[in-house]
Coordinates of C-alpha atoms and ligand atoms in Angstrom, one line a residue:
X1 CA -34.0 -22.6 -41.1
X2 CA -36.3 -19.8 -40.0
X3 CA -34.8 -17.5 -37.6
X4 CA -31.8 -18.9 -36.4
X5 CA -28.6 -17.2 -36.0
X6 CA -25.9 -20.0 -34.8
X7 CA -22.3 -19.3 -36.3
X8 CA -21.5 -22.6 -38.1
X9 CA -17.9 -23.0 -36.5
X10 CA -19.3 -23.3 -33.1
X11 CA -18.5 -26.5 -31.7
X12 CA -21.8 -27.3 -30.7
X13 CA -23.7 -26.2 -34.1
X14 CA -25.7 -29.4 -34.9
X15 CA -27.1 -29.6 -31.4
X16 CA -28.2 -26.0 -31.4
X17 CA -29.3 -26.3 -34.6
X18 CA -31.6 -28.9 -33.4
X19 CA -32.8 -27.7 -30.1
X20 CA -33.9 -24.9 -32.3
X21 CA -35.7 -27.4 -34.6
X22 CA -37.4 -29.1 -31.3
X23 CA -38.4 -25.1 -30.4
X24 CA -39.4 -24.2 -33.6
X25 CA -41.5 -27.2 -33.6
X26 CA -43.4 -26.6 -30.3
X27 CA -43.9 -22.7 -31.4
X28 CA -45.8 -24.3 -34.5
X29 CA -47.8 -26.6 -33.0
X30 CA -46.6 -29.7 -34.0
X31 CA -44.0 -30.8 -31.3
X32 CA -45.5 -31.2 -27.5
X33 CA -44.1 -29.3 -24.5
X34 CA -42.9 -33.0 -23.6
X35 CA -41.3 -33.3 -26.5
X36 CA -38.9 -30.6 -25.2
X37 CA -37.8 -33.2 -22.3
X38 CA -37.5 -36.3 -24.3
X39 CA -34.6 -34.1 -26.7
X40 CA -33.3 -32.8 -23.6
X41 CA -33.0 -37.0 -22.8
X42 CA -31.5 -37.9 -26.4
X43 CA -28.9 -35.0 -26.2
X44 CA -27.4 -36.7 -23.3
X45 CA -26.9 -39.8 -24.8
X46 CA -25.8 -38.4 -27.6
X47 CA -23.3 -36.5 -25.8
X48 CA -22.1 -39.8 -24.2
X49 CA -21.5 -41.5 -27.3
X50 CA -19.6 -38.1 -29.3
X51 CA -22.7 -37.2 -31.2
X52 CA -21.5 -39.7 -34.2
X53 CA -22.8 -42.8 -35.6
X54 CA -21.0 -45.7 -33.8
X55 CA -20.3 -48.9 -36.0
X56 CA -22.9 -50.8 -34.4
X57 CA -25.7 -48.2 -35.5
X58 CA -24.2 -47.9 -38.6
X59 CA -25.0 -51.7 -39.0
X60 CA -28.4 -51.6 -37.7
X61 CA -29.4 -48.9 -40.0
X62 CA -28.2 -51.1 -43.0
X63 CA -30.3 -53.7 -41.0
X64 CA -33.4 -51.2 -41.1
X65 CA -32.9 -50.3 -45.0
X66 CA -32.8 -54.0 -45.4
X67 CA -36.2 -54.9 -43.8
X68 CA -37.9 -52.2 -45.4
X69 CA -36.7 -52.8 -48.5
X70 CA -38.0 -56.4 -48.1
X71 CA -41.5 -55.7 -45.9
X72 CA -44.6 -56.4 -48.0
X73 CA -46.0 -53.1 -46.2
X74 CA -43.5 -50.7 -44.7
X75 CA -44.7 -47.8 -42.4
X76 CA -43.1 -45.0 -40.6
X77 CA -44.5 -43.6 -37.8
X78 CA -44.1 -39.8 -37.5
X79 CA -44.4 -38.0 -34.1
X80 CA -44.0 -34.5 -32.8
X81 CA -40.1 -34.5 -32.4
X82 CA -39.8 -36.4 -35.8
X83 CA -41.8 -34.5 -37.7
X84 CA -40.0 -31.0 -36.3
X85 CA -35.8 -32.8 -36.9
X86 CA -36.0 -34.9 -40.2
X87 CA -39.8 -33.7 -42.0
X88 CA -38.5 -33.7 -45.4
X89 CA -35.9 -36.7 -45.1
X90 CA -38.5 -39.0 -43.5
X91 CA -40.1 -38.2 -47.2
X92 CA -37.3 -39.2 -48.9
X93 CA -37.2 -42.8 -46.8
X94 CA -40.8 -43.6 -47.4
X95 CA -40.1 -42.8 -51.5
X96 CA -36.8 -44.7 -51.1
X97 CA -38.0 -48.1 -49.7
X98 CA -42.0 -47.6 -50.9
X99 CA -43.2 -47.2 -47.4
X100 CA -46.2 -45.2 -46.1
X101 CA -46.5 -42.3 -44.0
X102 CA -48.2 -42.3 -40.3
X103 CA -48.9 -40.0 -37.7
X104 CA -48.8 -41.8 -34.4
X105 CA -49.0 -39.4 -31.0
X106 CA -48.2 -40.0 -27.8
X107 CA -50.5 -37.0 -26.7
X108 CA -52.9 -36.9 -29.6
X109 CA -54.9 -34.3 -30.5
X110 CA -56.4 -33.6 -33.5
X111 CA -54.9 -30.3 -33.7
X112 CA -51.5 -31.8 -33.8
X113 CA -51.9 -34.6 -35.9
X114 CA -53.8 -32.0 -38.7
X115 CA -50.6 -30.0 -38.3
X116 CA -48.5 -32.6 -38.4
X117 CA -49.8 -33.7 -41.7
X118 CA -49.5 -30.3 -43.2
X119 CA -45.8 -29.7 -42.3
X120 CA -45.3 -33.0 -44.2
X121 CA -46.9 -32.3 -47.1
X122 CA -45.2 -29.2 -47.2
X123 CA -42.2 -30.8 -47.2
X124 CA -43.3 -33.5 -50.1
X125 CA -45.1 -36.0 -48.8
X126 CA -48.3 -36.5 -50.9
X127 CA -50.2 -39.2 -48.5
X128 CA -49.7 -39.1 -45.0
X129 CA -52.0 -41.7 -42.8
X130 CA -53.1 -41.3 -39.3
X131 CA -56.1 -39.4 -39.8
X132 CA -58.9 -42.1 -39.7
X133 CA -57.7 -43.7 -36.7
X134 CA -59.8 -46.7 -37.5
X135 CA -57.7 -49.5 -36.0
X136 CA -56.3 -50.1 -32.5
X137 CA -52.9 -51.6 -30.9
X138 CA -54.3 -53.9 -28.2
X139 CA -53.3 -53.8 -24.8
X140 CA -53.4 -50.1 -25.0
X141 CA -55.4 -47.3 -23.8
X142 CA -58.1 -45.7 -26.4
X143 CA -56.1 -42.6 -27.3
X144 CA -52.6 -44.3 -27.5
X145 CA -54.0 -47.2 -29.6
X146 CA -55.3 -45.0 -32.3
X147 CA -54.0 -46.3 -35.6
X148 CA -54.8 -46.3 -39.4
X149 CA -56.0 -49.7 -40.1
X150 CA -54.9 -50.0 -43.7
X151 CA -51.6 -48.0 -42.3
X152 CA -49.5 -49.4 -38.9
X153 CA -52.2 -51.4 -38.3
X154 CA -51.8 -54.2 -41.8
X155 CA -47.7 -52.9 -41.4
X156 CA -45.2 -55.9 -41.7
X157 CA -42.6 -54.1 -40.9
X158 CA -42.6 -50.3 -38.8
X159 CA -40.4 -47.5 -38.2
X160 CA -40.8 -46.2 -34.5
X161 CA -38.2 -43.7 -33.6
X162 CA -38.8 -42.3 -30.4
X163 CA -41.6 -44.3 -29.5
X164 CA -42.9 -44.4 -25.8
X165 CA -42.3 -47.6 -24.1
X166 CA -45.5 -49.3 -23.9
X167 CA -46.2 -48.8 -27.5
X168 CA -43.2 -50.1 -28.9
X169 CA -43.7 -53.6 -26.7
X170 CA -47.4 -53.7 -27.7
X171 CA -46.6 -53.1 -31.3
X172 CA -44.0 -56.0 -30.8
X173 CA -46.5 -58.2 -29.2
X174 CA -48.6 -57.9 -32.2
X175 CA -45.7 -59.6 -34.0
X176 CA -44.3 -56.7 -35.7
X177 CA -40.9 -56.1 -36.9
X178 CA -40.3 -53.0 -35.2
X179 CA -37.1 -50.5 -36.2
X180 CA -36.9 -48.1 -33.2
X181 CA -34.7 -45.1 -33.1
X182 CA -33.8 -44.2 -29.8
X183 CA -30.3 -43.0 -28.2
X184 CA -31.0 -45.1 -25.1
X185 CA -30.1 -48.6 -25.2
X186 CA -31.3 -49.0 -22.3
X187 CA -34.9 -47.5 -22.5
X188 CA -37.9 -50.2 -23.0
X189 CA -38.6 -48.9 -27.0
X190 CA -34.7 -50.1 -27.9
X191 CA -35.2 -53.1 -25.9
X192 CA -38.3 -54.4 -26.9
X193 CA -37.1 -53.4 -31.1
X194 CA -36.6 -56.1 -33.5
X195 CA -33.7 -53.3 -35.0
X196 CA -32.3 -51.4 -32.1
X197 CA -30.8 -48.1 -33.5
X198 CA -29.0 -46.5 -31.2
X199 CA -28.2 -43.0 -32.7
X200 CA -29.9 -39.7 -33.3
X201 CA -32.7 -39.7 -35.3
X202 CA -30.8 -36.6 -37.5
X203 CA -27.9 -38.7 -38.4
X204 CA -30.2 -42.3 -38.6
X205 CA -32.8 -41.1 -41.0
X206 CA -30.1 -40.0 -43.4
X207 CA -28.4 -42.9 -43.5
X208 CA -31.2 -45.6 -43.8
X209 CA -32.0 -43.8 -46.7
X210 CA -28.4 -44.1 -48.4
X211 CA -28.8 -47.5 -47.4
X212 CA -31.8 -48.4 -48.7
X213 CA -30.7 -46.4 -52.4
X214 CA -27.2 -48.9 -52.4
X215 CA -29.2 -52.0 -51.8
X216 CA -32.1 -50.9 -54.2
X217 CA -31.0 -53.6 -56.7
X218 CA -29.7 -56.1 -54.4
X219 CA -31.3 -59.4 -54.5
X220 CA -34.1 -60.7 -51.6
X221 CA -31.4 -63.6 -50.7
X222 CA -28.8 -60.3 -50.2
X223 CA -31.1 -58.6 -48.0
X224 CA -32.1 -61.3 -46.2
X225 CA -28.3 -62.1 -45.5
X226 CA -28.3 -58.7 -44.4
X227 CA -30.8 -58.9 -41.8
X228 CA -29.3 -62.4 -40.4
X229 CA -26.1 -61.3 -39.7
X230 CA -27.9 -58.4 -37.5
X231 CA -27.7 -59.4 -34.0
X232 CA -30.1 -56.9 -31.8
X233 CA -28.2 -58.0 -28.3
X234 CA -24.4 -57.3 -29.7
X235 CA -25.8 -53.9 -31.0
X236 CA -27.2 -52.9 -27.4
X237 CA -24.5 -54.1 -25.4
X238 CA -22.2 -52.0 -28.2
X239 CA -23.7 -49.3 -27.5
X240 CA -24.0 -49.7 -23.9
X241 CA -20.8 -49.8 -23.5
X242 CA -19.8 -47.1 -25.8
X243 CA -21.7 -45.0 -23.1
X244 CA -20.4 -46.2 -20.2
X245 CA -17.0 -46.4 -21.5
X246 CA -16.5 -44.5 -24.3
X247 CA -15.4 -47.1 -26.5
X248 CA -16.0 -48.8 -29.9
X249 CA -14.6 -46.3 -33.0
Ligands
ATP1 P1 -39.0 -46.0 -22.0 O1 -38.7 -46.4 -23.5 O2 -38.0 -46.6 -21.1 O3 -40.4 -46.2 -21.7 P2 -39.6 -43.3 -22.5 O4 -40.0 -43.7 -23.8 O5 -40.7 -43.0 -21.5 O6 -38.7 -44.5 -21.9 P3 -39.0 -40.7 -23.2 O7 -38.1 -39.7 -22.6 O8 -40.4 -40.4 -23.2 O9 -38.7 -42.1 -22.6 O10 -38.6 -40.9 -24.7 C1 -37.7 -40.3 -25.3 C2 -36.7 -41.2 -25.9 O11 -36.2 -40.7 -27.1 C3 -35.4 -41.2 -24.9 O12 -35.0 -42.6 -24.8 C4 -34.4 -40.4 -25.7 O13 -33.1 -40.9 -25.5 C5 -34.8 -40.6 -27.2 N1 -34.5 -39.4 -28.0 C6 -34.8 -38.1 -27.8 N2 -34.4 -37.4 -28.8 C7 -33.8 -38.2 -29.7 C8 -33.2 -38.0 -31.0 N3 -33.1 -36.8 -31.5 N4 -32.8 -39.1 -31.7 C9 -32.9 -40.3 -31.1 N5 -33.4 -40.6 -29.9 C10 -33.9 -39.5 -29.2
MG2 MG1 -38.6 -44.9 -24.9

C-alpha cells in the first residue's frame, strides 16, 4: 500500500485498510465520489454479517468458479470500487477461468475508464475491454448501456460485482448468467443475479479464484453438478437471515 500507516493488530485493520483503498482510488481518478457511499453501504452489511464469508457465500462462489469455468465466453466487469479493492486479483480470476476483462461505469467518462485500464495493466492485465463501447444493453440509457460488443456484449456468462440495479436486471433480461457480488441480499443487483454472492468483494474475488484453480481439471458433468445444487433463493434467505439474526456459522 501507498501511504498508509494502520497498525496490523487493530481490530478493524482490513476495513481501514480498505476504506483507504476506496480513498486512494478516488485521489487517482479511478473510483467516483459515489463510490465512497456505496463502500460506506457494503461496510454495513458487512459489519452485520462479522466481516467473514458465511457458508452460503462460500457455496456460491464455488457456484461462480463453476460457471465460469464452464461459460463459452466469461467476462468480468470492472468498475471504480473494483478496480481500486481487488486490481491485481481480478487479474488472476480472468487468467484462472480464461475470462476477459471489461470496464463497465456507472458514471462513465472517458477519463475514468482510460485510467481504469491503466491501473489494470499495471497490475498484469494485458487486454482489458471497454474502450470501443460499440454495443448496447437495451432498455438502458445511452451512457449506462455502453458495452464492448465482442466483450459483455457476446458474454455467456458475466461477473458484476457491485453493479447498479437497473443494469444488473437488464443484463439478466438479455438472458445472461449474471454472478453479482453485493453484501446486500436485499438490493435489486443480488436479487435479479443468476449467482447471488453475498460477501465482500475482497474476500469473494480471492476465493472464486481458489475455486476455479481446485476444479480446473474437473470434468463438465462435475461442474455442472456444481452449479445444480446451487440454489439462488436458499443463499439469499441465508444470508438474510444471517443479518437480521446473526446466524448461520
Ligand atoms: P439496488 O441494487 O437496490 O439498485 P444500488 O445498486 O443503487 O441498489 P448502491 O449503493 O449504488 O446501491 O450499490 C452499492 C452496492 O454495493 C450496495 O448494495 C453495497 O452493499 C455493495 N457493496 C459496496 N461495497 C462492497 C464491497 N466491498 N463488497 C461487496 N459489496 C459491496
Ligand atoms: Mg445494487
Amino acid at each position: 500500500m501507498s501511504d498508509i500507516d494502520i497498525p496490523e493488530d487493530h481490530p478493524r485493520y482490513e476495513s481501514l485498510l480498505t476504506r483507504h483503498r476506496i480513498e486512494d482510488g478516488v485521489d487517482k481518478g479511478i473510483t467516483s465520489r459515489q463510490g465512497l457511499i456505496a463502500q460506506g453501504r457494503g461496510e454495513t452489511f458487512d459489519y452485520l454479517l462479522g466481516e467473514r464469508t458465511i457458508p452460503s457465500a462460500a457455496a456460491a462462489e464455488r457456484a461462480a468458479a463453476a460457471y465460469l469455468l464452464l461459460a463459452e465466453h466469461p467476462v468480468l466487469s470492472v468498475n471504480g470500487n473494483v478496480a481500486a479493492l481487488v486490481p491485481g486479483e481480478l487479474v488472476e480470476l480472468a487468467e484462472a477461468t480464461g475470462a476477459d476483462l471489461e470496464v463497465n461505469l456507472f458514471n462513465r467518462t472517458e477519463a475514468r475508464m482510460q485510467a481504469i485500464v491503466d491501473h489494470l495493466r499495471e497490475h498484469g492485465a494485458d487486454e482489458v475491454k471497454g474502450l470501443t463501447a460499440d454495443g448496447r444493453i437495451p432498455g438502458l440509457s445511452h451512457e449506462r448501456a455502453k458495452v464492448d460488443s465482442d466483450g459483455i456484449g457476446d458474454a455467456d456468462v458475466v461477473l458484476v460485482p457491485l453493479e447498479d440495479g437497473d443494469r444488473a436486471e437488464a443484463l439478466a433480461a438479455m438472458g445472461k448468467v449474471e454472478l453479482v457480488v453485493d453484501l446486500n441480499p436485499m438490493s435489486r443487483s443480488a436479487q435479479s443475479a443468476t449467482v447471488p454472492i453475498v460477501d465482500n468483494i475482497v474476500r469473494a474475488v480471492p476465493n472464486i479464484t481458489r475455486h476455479a484453480r481446485e476444479l480446473a481439471t474437473a470434468s463438465r458433468e462435475e461442474l455442472q453438478r456444481i452449479v445444480d445444487e446451487f440454489d439462488r433463493d436458499e443463499a439469499l434467505a441465508a444470508a438474510e437471515q444471517a443479518i437480521r439474526e446473526g446466524g448461520e456459522d
